mmCIF file of C-alpha atoms in Angstrom:
data_model
loop_
_atom_site.group_PDB
_atom_site.id
_atom_site.type_symbol
_atom_site.label_atom_id
_atom_site.label_comp_id
_atom_site.label_asym_id
_atom_site.label_seq_id
_atom_site.Cartn_x
_atom_site.Cartn_y
_atom_site.Cartn_z
ATOM 1 C CA MET A 1 39.475 17.753 10.252
ATOM 2 C CA ALA A 2 41.699 20.999 9.933
ATOM 3 C CA ILE A 3 41.520 20.336 6.160
ATOM 4 C CA VAL A 4 38.159 19.728 6.120
ATOM 5 C CA ILE A 5 36.972 22.863 7.949
ATOM 6 C CA ILE A 6 39.455 24.911 5.772
ATOM 7 C CA ALA A 7 37.518 23.538 2.690
ATOM 8 C CA ILE A 8 34.057 23.966 4.063
ATOM 9 C CA THR A 9 34.804 27.580 4.974
ATOM 10 C CA GLY A 10 36.642 28.301 1.958
ATOM 11 C CA LEU A 11 33.849 27.158 -0.583
ATOM 12 C CA ALA A 12 31.106 28.801 1.728
ATOM 13 C CA LEU A 13 32.998 32.300 1.387
ATOM 14 C CA LEU A 14 33.453 31.846 -2.351
ATOM 15 C CA GLN A 15 29.675 31.179 -2.242
ATOM 16 C CA LYS A 16 28.898 34.190 -0.259
ATOM 17 C CA PHE A 17 31.051 36.552 -2.280
ATOM 18 C CA LEU A 18 31.579 35.136 -5.628
ATOM 19 C CA PRO A 19 28.436 32.978 -6.006
ATOM 20 C CA SER A 20 28.108 33.316 -10.019
ATOM 21 C CA GLN A 21 31.682 32.686 -10.662
ATOM 22 C CA ILE A 22 31.927 29.507 -8.693
ATOM 23 C CA SER A 23 28.550 28.320 -9.680
ATOM 24 C CA PHE A 24 29.994 25.219 -11.319
ATOM 25 C CA LEU A 25 31.536 24.309 -7.990
ATOM 26 C CA THR A 26 28.291 24.809 -6.384
ATOM 27 C CA LYS A 27 26.401 22.653 -9.027
ATOM 28 C CA LEU A 28 29.117 19.952 -8.424
ATOM 29 C CA TYR A 29 28.426 19.381 -4.856
ATOM 30 C CA SER A 30 24.649 20.530 -4.813
ATOM 31 C CA PRO A 31 21.433 19.166 -6.538
ATOM 32 C CA GLU A 32 19.731 21.856 -8.916
ATOM 33 C CA HIS A 33 17.364 23.182 -6.555
ATOM 34 C CA GLN A 34 19.812 23.932 -3.699
ATOM 35 C CA SER A 35 22.121 25.599 -6.118
ATOM 36 C CA GLU A 36 19.576 28.000 -7.471
ATOM 37 C CA LYS A 37 18.293 28.764 -3.956
ATOM 38 C CA LEU A 38 22.056 29.825 -3.261
ATOM 39 C CA PHE A 39 21.090 33.093 -5.445
ATOM 40 C CA THR A 40 17.674 33.580 -3.638
ATOM 41 C CA THR A 41 18.138 32.980 -0.106
ATOM 42 C CA GLN A 42 21.976 33.210 0.010
ATOM 43 C CA ARG A 43 22.269 30.127 2.065
ATOM 44 C CA VAL A 44 25.504 28.628 1.238
ATOM 45 C CA THR A 45 25.865 24.747 0.578
ATOM 46 C CA SER A 46 29.519 24.248 0.505
ATOM 47 C CA ILE A 47 30.686 20.762 -0.235
ATOM 48 C CA PHE A 48 27.700 19.059 1.476
ATOM 49 C CA GLY A 49 25.035 20.284 -0.869
ATOM 50 C CA ASN A 50 22.644 21.486 1.640
ATOM 51 C CA PRO A 51 22.720 24.409 4.151
ATOM 52 C CA ASN A 52 21.452 22.440 7.226
ATOM 53 C CA THR A 53 23.767 19.518 6.287
ATOM 54 C CA THR A 54 26.728 21.860 6.139
ATOM 55 C CA SER A 55 26.038 23.603 9.323
ATOM 56 C CA LEU A 56 25.267 20.300 11.239
ATOM 57 C CA MET A 57 28.180 18.443 9.715
ATOM 58 C CA THR A 58 30.409 21.610 10.685
ATOM 59 C CA CYS A 59 29.240 20.901 14.344
ATOM 60 C CA LEU A 60 30.111 17.430 14.532
ATOM 61 C CA ILE A 61 33.657 18.302 13.037
ATOM 62 C CA LEU A 62 34.125 21.088 15.580
ATOM 63 C CA SER A 63 33.517 18.470 18.369
ATOM 64 C CA PHE A 64 36.962 17.093 17.579
ATOM 65 C CA PHE A 65 38.452 20.536 18.258
ATOM 66 C CA LEU A 66 36.653 21.237 21.404
ATOM 67 C CA SER A 67 37.602 17.614 22.651
ATOM 68 C CA ALA A 68 41.180 18.402 21.810
ATOM 69 C CA MET A 69 41.140 21.268 24.275
ATOM 70 C CA ILE A 70 40.190 18.842 26.901
ATOM 71 C CA THR A 71 42.729 16.201 26.022
ATOM 72 C CA LYS A 72 45.860 18.370 27.217
ATOM 73 C CA GLY A 73 48.731 18.420 25.147
ATOM 74 C CA VAL A 74 47.074 17.892 21.730
ATOM 75 C CA ILE A 75 46.361 21.067 20.034
ATOM 76 C CA GLY A 76 46.958 24.920 21.298
ATOM 77 C CA LYS A 77 43.760 27.055 22.459
ATOM 78 C CA ALA A 78 44.799 29.823 19.629
ATOM 79 C CA THR A 79 44.545 27.401 17.050
ATOM 80 C CA THR A 80 41.121 25.677 18.420
ATOM 81 C CA TYR A 81 39.509 29.171 18.756
ATOM 82 C CA PHE A 82 40.733 29.964 15.002
ATOM 83 C CA PHE A 83 39.155 26.698 13.701
ATOM 84 C CA VAL A 84 36.020 27.086 15.844
ATOM 85 C CA ALA A 85 35.511 30.753 14.556
ATOM 86 C CA MET A 86 35.774 29.311 10.838
ATOM 87 C CA GLY A 87 33.271 26.861 11.872
ATOM 88 C CA PHE A 88 31.059 29.242 13.224
ATOM 89 C CA MET A 89 31.127 31.565 10.114
ATOM 90 C CA THR A 90 30.147 28.688 8.013
ATOM 91 C CA ILE A 91 27.250 28.082 10.201
ATOM 92 C CA LEU A 92 26.216 31.732 9.814
ATOM 93 C CA LEU A 93 26.309 31.623 6.161
ATOM 94 C CA SER A 94 24.640 28.471 5.761
ATOM 95 C CA GLY A 95 21.467 30.314 7.581
ATOM 96 C CA SER A 96 20.545 27.073 9.363
ATOM 97 C CA ARG A 97 18.542 27.779 12.696
ATOM 98 C CA THR A 98 18.847 24.412 13.564
ATOM 99 C CA GLY A 99 22.618 24.399 12.892
ATOM 100 C CA PHE A 100 22.898 27.756 15.060
ATOM 101 C CA LEU A 101 21.244 26.381 17.914
ATOM 102 C CA ALA A 102 23.171 23.042 17.893
ATOM 103 C CA PHE A 103 26.445 25.011 17.954
ATOM 104 C CA ALA A 104 25.025 27.079 20.842
ATOM 105 C CA LEU A 105 24.227 23.741 22.764
ATOM 106 C CA LEU A 106 27.667 22.225 21.690
ATOM 107 C CA MET A 107 29.606 25.383 23.260
ATOM 108 C CA ALA A 108 27.276 25.150 26.256
ATOM 109 C CA ILE A 109 28.022 21.536 26.921
ATOM 110 C CA TYR A 110 31.663 22.135 26.285
ATOM 111 C CA LEU A 111 31.964 24.881 28.852
ATOM 112 C CA PHE A 112 29.961 22.541 31.229
ATOM 113 C CA THR A 113 32.456 19.772 30.855
ATOM 114 C CA ARG A 114 35.332 22.081 31.161
ATOM 115 C CA THR A 115 34.278 23.851 34.430
ATOM 116 C CA LYS A 116 34.659 22.146 37.845
ATOM 117 C CA GLN A 117 32.105 24.665 39.435
ATOM 118 C CA LYS A 118 29.108 23.472 37.272
ATOM 119 C CA ILE A 119 26.735 26.276 38.945
ATOM 120 C CA ILE A 120 29.160 29.132 37.407
ATOM 121 C CA VAL A 121 28.489 27.723 34.123
ATOM 122 C CA ILE A 122 24.562 27.604 34.636
ATOM 123 C CA LEU A 123 24.879 31.262 35.919
ATOM 124 C CA ALA A 124 27.120 32.401 33.188
ATOM 125 C CA THR A 125 24.581 30.979 30.600
ATOM 126 C CA ILE A 126 21.813 32.968 32.156
ATOM 127 C CA GLY A 127 23.760 35.694 32.274
ATOM 128 C CA ALA A 128 24.756 35.562 28.496
ATOM 129 C CA LEU A 129 21.258 34.948 27.539
ATOM 130 C CA LEU A 130 20.310 37.903 29.235
ATOM 131 C CA ILE A 131 23.040 39.878 27.518
ATOM 132 C CA ILE A 132 21.906 38.628 24.317
ATOM 133 C CA TYR A 133 18.276 39.649 24.744
ATOM 134 C CA LEU A 134 19.325 43.124 25.942
ATOM 135 C CA LEU A 135 21.732 43.690 22.858
ATOM 136 C CA ARG A 136 19.406 41.476 20.394
ATOM 137 C CA ASN A 137 19.049 44.405 17.692
ATOM 138 C CA GLU A 138 22.875 44.710 17.512
ATOM 139 C CA ILE A 139 23.468 41.074 17.313
ATOM 140 C CA LEU A 140 20.756 40.690 14.693
ATOM 141 C CA GLU A 141 22.353 43.290 12.464
ATOM 142 C CA ILE A 142 25.585 41.426 12.760
ATOM 143 C CA ILE A 143 23.645 38.258 11.665
ATOM 144 C CA LYS A 144 21.963 39.942 8.939
ATOM 145 C CA TYR A 145 25.449 40.754 7.224
ATOM 146 C CA PHE A 146 26.052 37.073 7.115
ATOM 147 C CA ASN A 147 22.653 35.556 6.053
ATOM 148 C CA HIS A 148 19.311 37.494 5.720
ATOM 149 C CA TYR A 149 17.383 34.281 6.064
ATOM 150 C CA LEU A 150 18.991 33.357 9.347
ATOM 151 C CA TYR A 151 18.294 36.922 10.628
ATOM 152 C CA LEU A 152 14.517 36.620 10.037
ATOM 153 C CA GLY A 153 14.201 33.443 11.865
ATOM 154 C CA LEU A 154 16.398 34.561 14.738
ATOM 155 C CA LYS A 155 14.764 37.808 15.052
ATOM 156 C CA ILE A 156 11.433 36.046 15.854
ATOM 157 C CA ILE A 157 13.083 33.762 18.518
ATOM 158 C CA LEU A 158 15.085 36.710 20.301
ATOM 159 C CA ASN A 159 12.113 39.000 20.100
ATOM 160 C CA MET A 160 10.045 35.995 21.664
ATOM 161 C CA ASP A 161 7.433 36.735 18.955
ATOM 162 C CA ILE A 162 5.387 33.521 19.465
ATOM 163 C CA GLU A 163 2.275 34.621 17.401
ATOM 164 C CA THR A 164 4.526 35.018 14.315
ATOM 165 C CA LEU A 165 6.299 31.755 15.108
ATOM 166 C CA VAL A 166 3.345 29.732 15.108
ATOM 167 C CA SER A 167 1.472 31.855 12.391
ATOM 168 C CA GLU A 168 0.207 29.987 9.205
ATOM 169 C CA GLY A 169 3.163 29.799 6.612
ATOM 170 C CA ASN A 170 6.023 29.975 9.076
ATOM 171 C CA THR A 171 8.346 27.132 8.298
ATOM 172 C CA PHE A 172 8.238 26.188 12.107
ATOM 173 C CA SER A 173 4.416 25.919 11.960
ATOM 174 C CA LYS A 174 4.382 24.114 8.762
ATOM 175 C CA ARG A 175 6.194 21.404 10.902
ATOM 176 C CA PHE A 176 2.946 20.864 13.044
ATOM 177 C CA GLY A 177 0.785 19.862 10.052
ATOM 178 C CA THR A 178 3.810 17.554 9.097
ATOM 179 C CA TRP A 179 4.062 16.018 12.317
ATOM 180 C CA ALA A 180 0.157 15.687 12.742
ATOM 181 C CA ARG A 181 0.031 13.417 9.478
ATOM 182 C CA ALA A 182 2.885 11.616 10.618
ATOM 183 C CA LEU A 183 1.459 10.766 13.755
ATOM 184 C CA SER A 184 -1.981 9.686 12.232
ATOM 185 C CA ILE A 185 -0.232 7.371 10.061
ATOM 186 C CA PHE A 186 1.766 6.091 12.898
ATOM 187 C CA GLU A 187 -1.547 5.122 14.731
ATOM 188 C CA LEU A 188 -2.252 2.624 11.901
ATOM 189 C CA SER A 189 0.620 0.393 13.228
ATOM 190 C CA PRO A 190 2.057 1.886 16.403
ATOM 191 C CA VAL A 191 4.124 -1.049 17.594
ATOM 192 C CA PHE A 192 6.058 -1.928 14.306
ATOM 193 C CA GLY A 193 5.307 1.090 12.114
ATOM 194 C CA VAL A 194 4.255 1.090 8.574
ATOM 195 C CA GLY A 195 7.702 -0.230 7.306
ATOM 196 C CA PRO A 196 10.445 1.518 5.787
ATOM 197 C CA LEU A 197 8.801 2.705 2.744
ATOM 198 C CA ARG A 198 9.419 6.058 0.868
ATOM 199 C CA GLY A 199 6.717 8.786 0.175
ATOM 200 C CA VAL A 200 4.183 7.522 3.269
ATOM 201 C CA VAL A 201 4.020 11.265 3.911
ATOM 202 C CA THR A 202 3.447 14.155 1.333
ATOM 203 C CA SER A 203 6.527 15.666 2.679
ATOM 204 C CA SER A 204 9.378 14.935 4.992
ATOM 205 C CA THR A 205 8.526 14.443 8.742
ATOM 206 C CA ASP A 206 10.957 17.202 9.682
ATOM 207 C CA ASN A 207 11.559 14.980 12.912
ATOM 208 C CA PHE A 208 13.926 12.028 12.956
ATOM 209 C CA TYR A 209 12.108 10.526 16.080
ATOM 210 C CA LEU A 210 8.671 10.702 14.320
ATOM 211 C CA TYR A 211 10.428 9.374 11.243
ATOM 212 C CA ILE A 212 11.266 6.303 13.314
ATOM 213 C CA LEU A 213 7.953 5.999 15.011
ATOM 214 C CA LEU A 214 6.191 6.200 11.415
ATOM 215 C CA ARG A 215 8.302 3.574 9.769
ATOM 216 C CA ASN A 216 9.701 1.493 12.690
ATOM 217 C CA GLY A 217 7.099 1.936 15.340
ATOM 218 C CA LEU A 218 7.825 2.046 19.309
ATOM 219 C CA VAL A 219 9.956 -0.765 18.964
ATOM 220 C CA GLY A 220 12.459 0.922 16.512
ATOM 221 C CA LEU A 221 12.470 4.144 18.715
ATOM 222 C CA VAL A 222 13.350 1.904 21.761
ATOM 223 C CA LEU A 223 16.183 0.437 19.845
ATOM 224 C CA TYR A 224 17.362 3.468 18.746
ATOM 225 C CA PHE A 225 17.642 5.107 22.250
ATOM 226 C CA ALA A 226 19.089 1.778 23.637
ATOM 227 C CA PHE A 227 21.708 2.077 21.040
ATOM 228 C CA ILE A 228 22.432 5.618 21.801
ATOM 229 C CA ILE A 229 22.463 5.045 25.540
ATOM 230 C CA TYR A 230 24.692 1.929 25.279
ATOM 231 C CA SER A 231 27.074 3.707 22.994
ATOM 232 C CA VAL A 232 27.566 6.726 25.240
ATOM 233 C CA ARG A 233 27.896 4.314 27.968
ATOM 234 C CA VAL A 234 30.881 2.660 26.189
ATOM 235 C CA ALA A 235 32.347 5.965 25.378
ATOM 236 C CA LEU A 236 32.220 7.197 29.135
ATOM 237 C CA LYS A 237 33.691 3.962 30.328
ATOM 238 C CA ILE A 238 36.613 4.182 27.743
ATOM 239 C CA LYS A 239 37.261 7.923 28.715
ATOM 240 C CA ASN A 240 37.554 6.966 32.414
ATOM 241 C CA ALA A 241 39.588 4.216 31.740
ATOM 242 C CA THR A 242 42.336 5.998 29.867
ATOM 243 C CA SER A 243 44.713 8.909 30.513
ATOM 244 C CA VAL A 244 43.601 12.559 29.687
ATOM 245 C CA ARG A 245 46.307 12.766 27.212
ATOM 246 C CA SER A 246 45.266 9.856 25.124
ATOM 247 C CA PRO A 247 43.890 10.362 21.607
ATOM 248 C CA VAL A 248 41.258 7.686 22.750
ATOM 249 C CA THR A 249 40.011 10.141 25.343
ATOM 250 C CA LEU A 250 39.736 12.582 22.518
ATOM 251 C CA LEU A 251 37.865 10.534 20.542
ATOM 252 C CA ALA A 252 35.671 9.541 23.453
ATOM 253 C CA ASN A 253 34.639 13.269 24.148
ATOM 254 C CA ALA A 254 34.162 14.053 20.345
ATOM 255 C CA TYR A 255 31.706 11.275 20.275
ATOM 256 C CA ILE A 256 29.822 12.351 23.589
ATOM 257 C CA PHE A 257 29.654 15.844 21.891
ATOM 258 C CA GLN A 258 28.477 14.604 18.521
ATOM 259 C CA THR A 259 25.735 12.426 20.310
ATOM 260 C CA ALA A 260 24.394 15.539 22.050
ATOM 261 C CA VAL A 261 24.120 17.737 18.721
ATOM 262 C CA ILE A 262 22.359 14.917 16.922
ATOM 263 C CA LEU A 263 19.941 14.194 19.816
ATOM 264 C CA PHE A 264 19.089 17.803 19.767
ATOM 265 C CA MET A 265 18.957 18.135 15.828
ATOM 266 C CA ASN A 266 16.544 14.963 15.461
ATOM 267 C CA PHE A 267 13.785 17.158 16.785
ATOM 268 C CA LEU A 268 13.925 19.602 13.666
ATOM 269 C CA ILE A 269 15.790 18.002 10.653
ATOM 270 C CA GLU A 270 14.434 15.738 7.759
ATOM 271 C CA ALA A 271 15.562 12.146 7.816
ATOM 272 C CA GLN A 272 17.656 12.673 4.880
ATOM 273 C CA ILE A 273 20.029 15.116 6.546
ATOM 274 C CA GLN A 274 20.221 12.519 9.501
ATOM 275 C CA ASN A 275 21.223 9.544 7.067
ATOM 276 C CA VAL A 276 24.000 11.912 5.914
ATOM 277 C CA VAL A 277 25.479 13.127 9.113
ATOM 278 C CA ILE A 278 25.095 9.758 11.040
ATOM 279 C CA TYR A 279 28.108 8.353 8.961
ATOM 280 C CA LEU A 280 30.539 10.678 10.716
ATOM 281 C CA HIS A 281 28.912 9.893 14.376
ATOM 282 C CA LEU A 282 29.203 6.272 13.602
ATOM 283 C CA THR A 283 32.736 6.357 12.181
ATOM 284 C CA THR A 284 33.788 8.278 15.806
ATOM 285 C CA LEU A 285 32.348 5.420 17.549
ATOM 286 C CA GLY A 286 33.865 2.773 15.499
ATOM 287 C CA VAL A 287 37.217 4.322 15.531
ATOM 288 C CA LEU A 288 36.993 5.116 19.219
ATOM 289 C CA ILE A 289 36.281 1.310 19.980
ATOM 290 C CA GLY A 290 38.993 0.291 17.620
ATOM 291 C CA MET A 291 41.686 2.576 19.316
ATOM 292 C CA SER A 292 40.678 1.699 22.621
ATOM 293 C CA LYS A 293 41.127 -2.235 22.056
ATOM 294 C CA GLN A 294 44.381 -1.297 20.273
ATOM 295 C CA THR A 295 45.771 0.640 23.298
ATOM 296 C CA LYS A 296 44.275 -1.908 25.859
ATOM 297 C CA PHE A 297 46.439 -4.848 23.872
ATOM 298 C CA LYS A 298 49.444 -2.609 23.623
ATOM 299 C CA ILE A 299 49.311 -2.042 27.455
ATOM 300 C CA LEU A 300 48.862 -5.912 28.094
ATOM 301 C CA ASN A 301 51.765 -6.659 25.679
ATOM 302 C CA GLU A 302 54.100 -4.298 27.467
ATOM 303 C CA SER A 303 53.271 -5.434 30.847
ATOM 304 C CA LYS A 304 54.184 -9.121 29.435
ATOM 305 C CA LYS A 305 57.524 -7.946 28.509
ATOM 306 C CA THR A 306 58.276 -6.213 31.673
#
């Protein structure tokens, strides 16, 4: 994961400061329209070919480092902070508002998990939000240096400019029309959906929950949440049954963090992005289950020998 973070951030920095010189690398990893947008919006795509995918994959990878902080004796604090800072820099350079908010959520959940007095985390979060609001102009200037696109989006949010946020032509307000079209098609077959067809809506639903409703109906959405609930319960059960120093505990915490990020980002992302990032999420779950069984069998074998 350290190697991946270094590769992601390294290419992102090259795209930021030397976009023309490394355009051949950008085109290698990105589709034509994304590589061209690098020069207009300055949103880096790194090795994932899309700014939103890059930022969200970074959040999922950072889950391993934050989990390592909880699992004692795995990695030092300074090392963890270094890689988290690298990941955050990549998210800023990507200009992804969804990724930025997902990172903030990830850090809030991490602090909530680490602190025994939960009320302190809640009060600290409220205090941090107040400080961010009071210093919003200075914070926005820093963000503007990394990515102007992200700056414009966060400027609306931090200034609580609701009128601009929902005005016609804004990327957020455009989602309302897309969601309305998706819901109108969903009403044609609400139980089982219209089927896994492509091009049903003129553009992406920009909401993975609506995507499931549209194509798989209420049955599909219920099954999706059933899988999420069941898998998180499995992760919690494994976590509570293993030592705090175990690599299995690290994977369990990482999966829980990743699930929180994905459940949040599903409200705002295209299905194409979900289809990419879901592989790492499911791989984490698969390795977690495999390692937990291996550890269980190892303990049983050792007890038989004694």
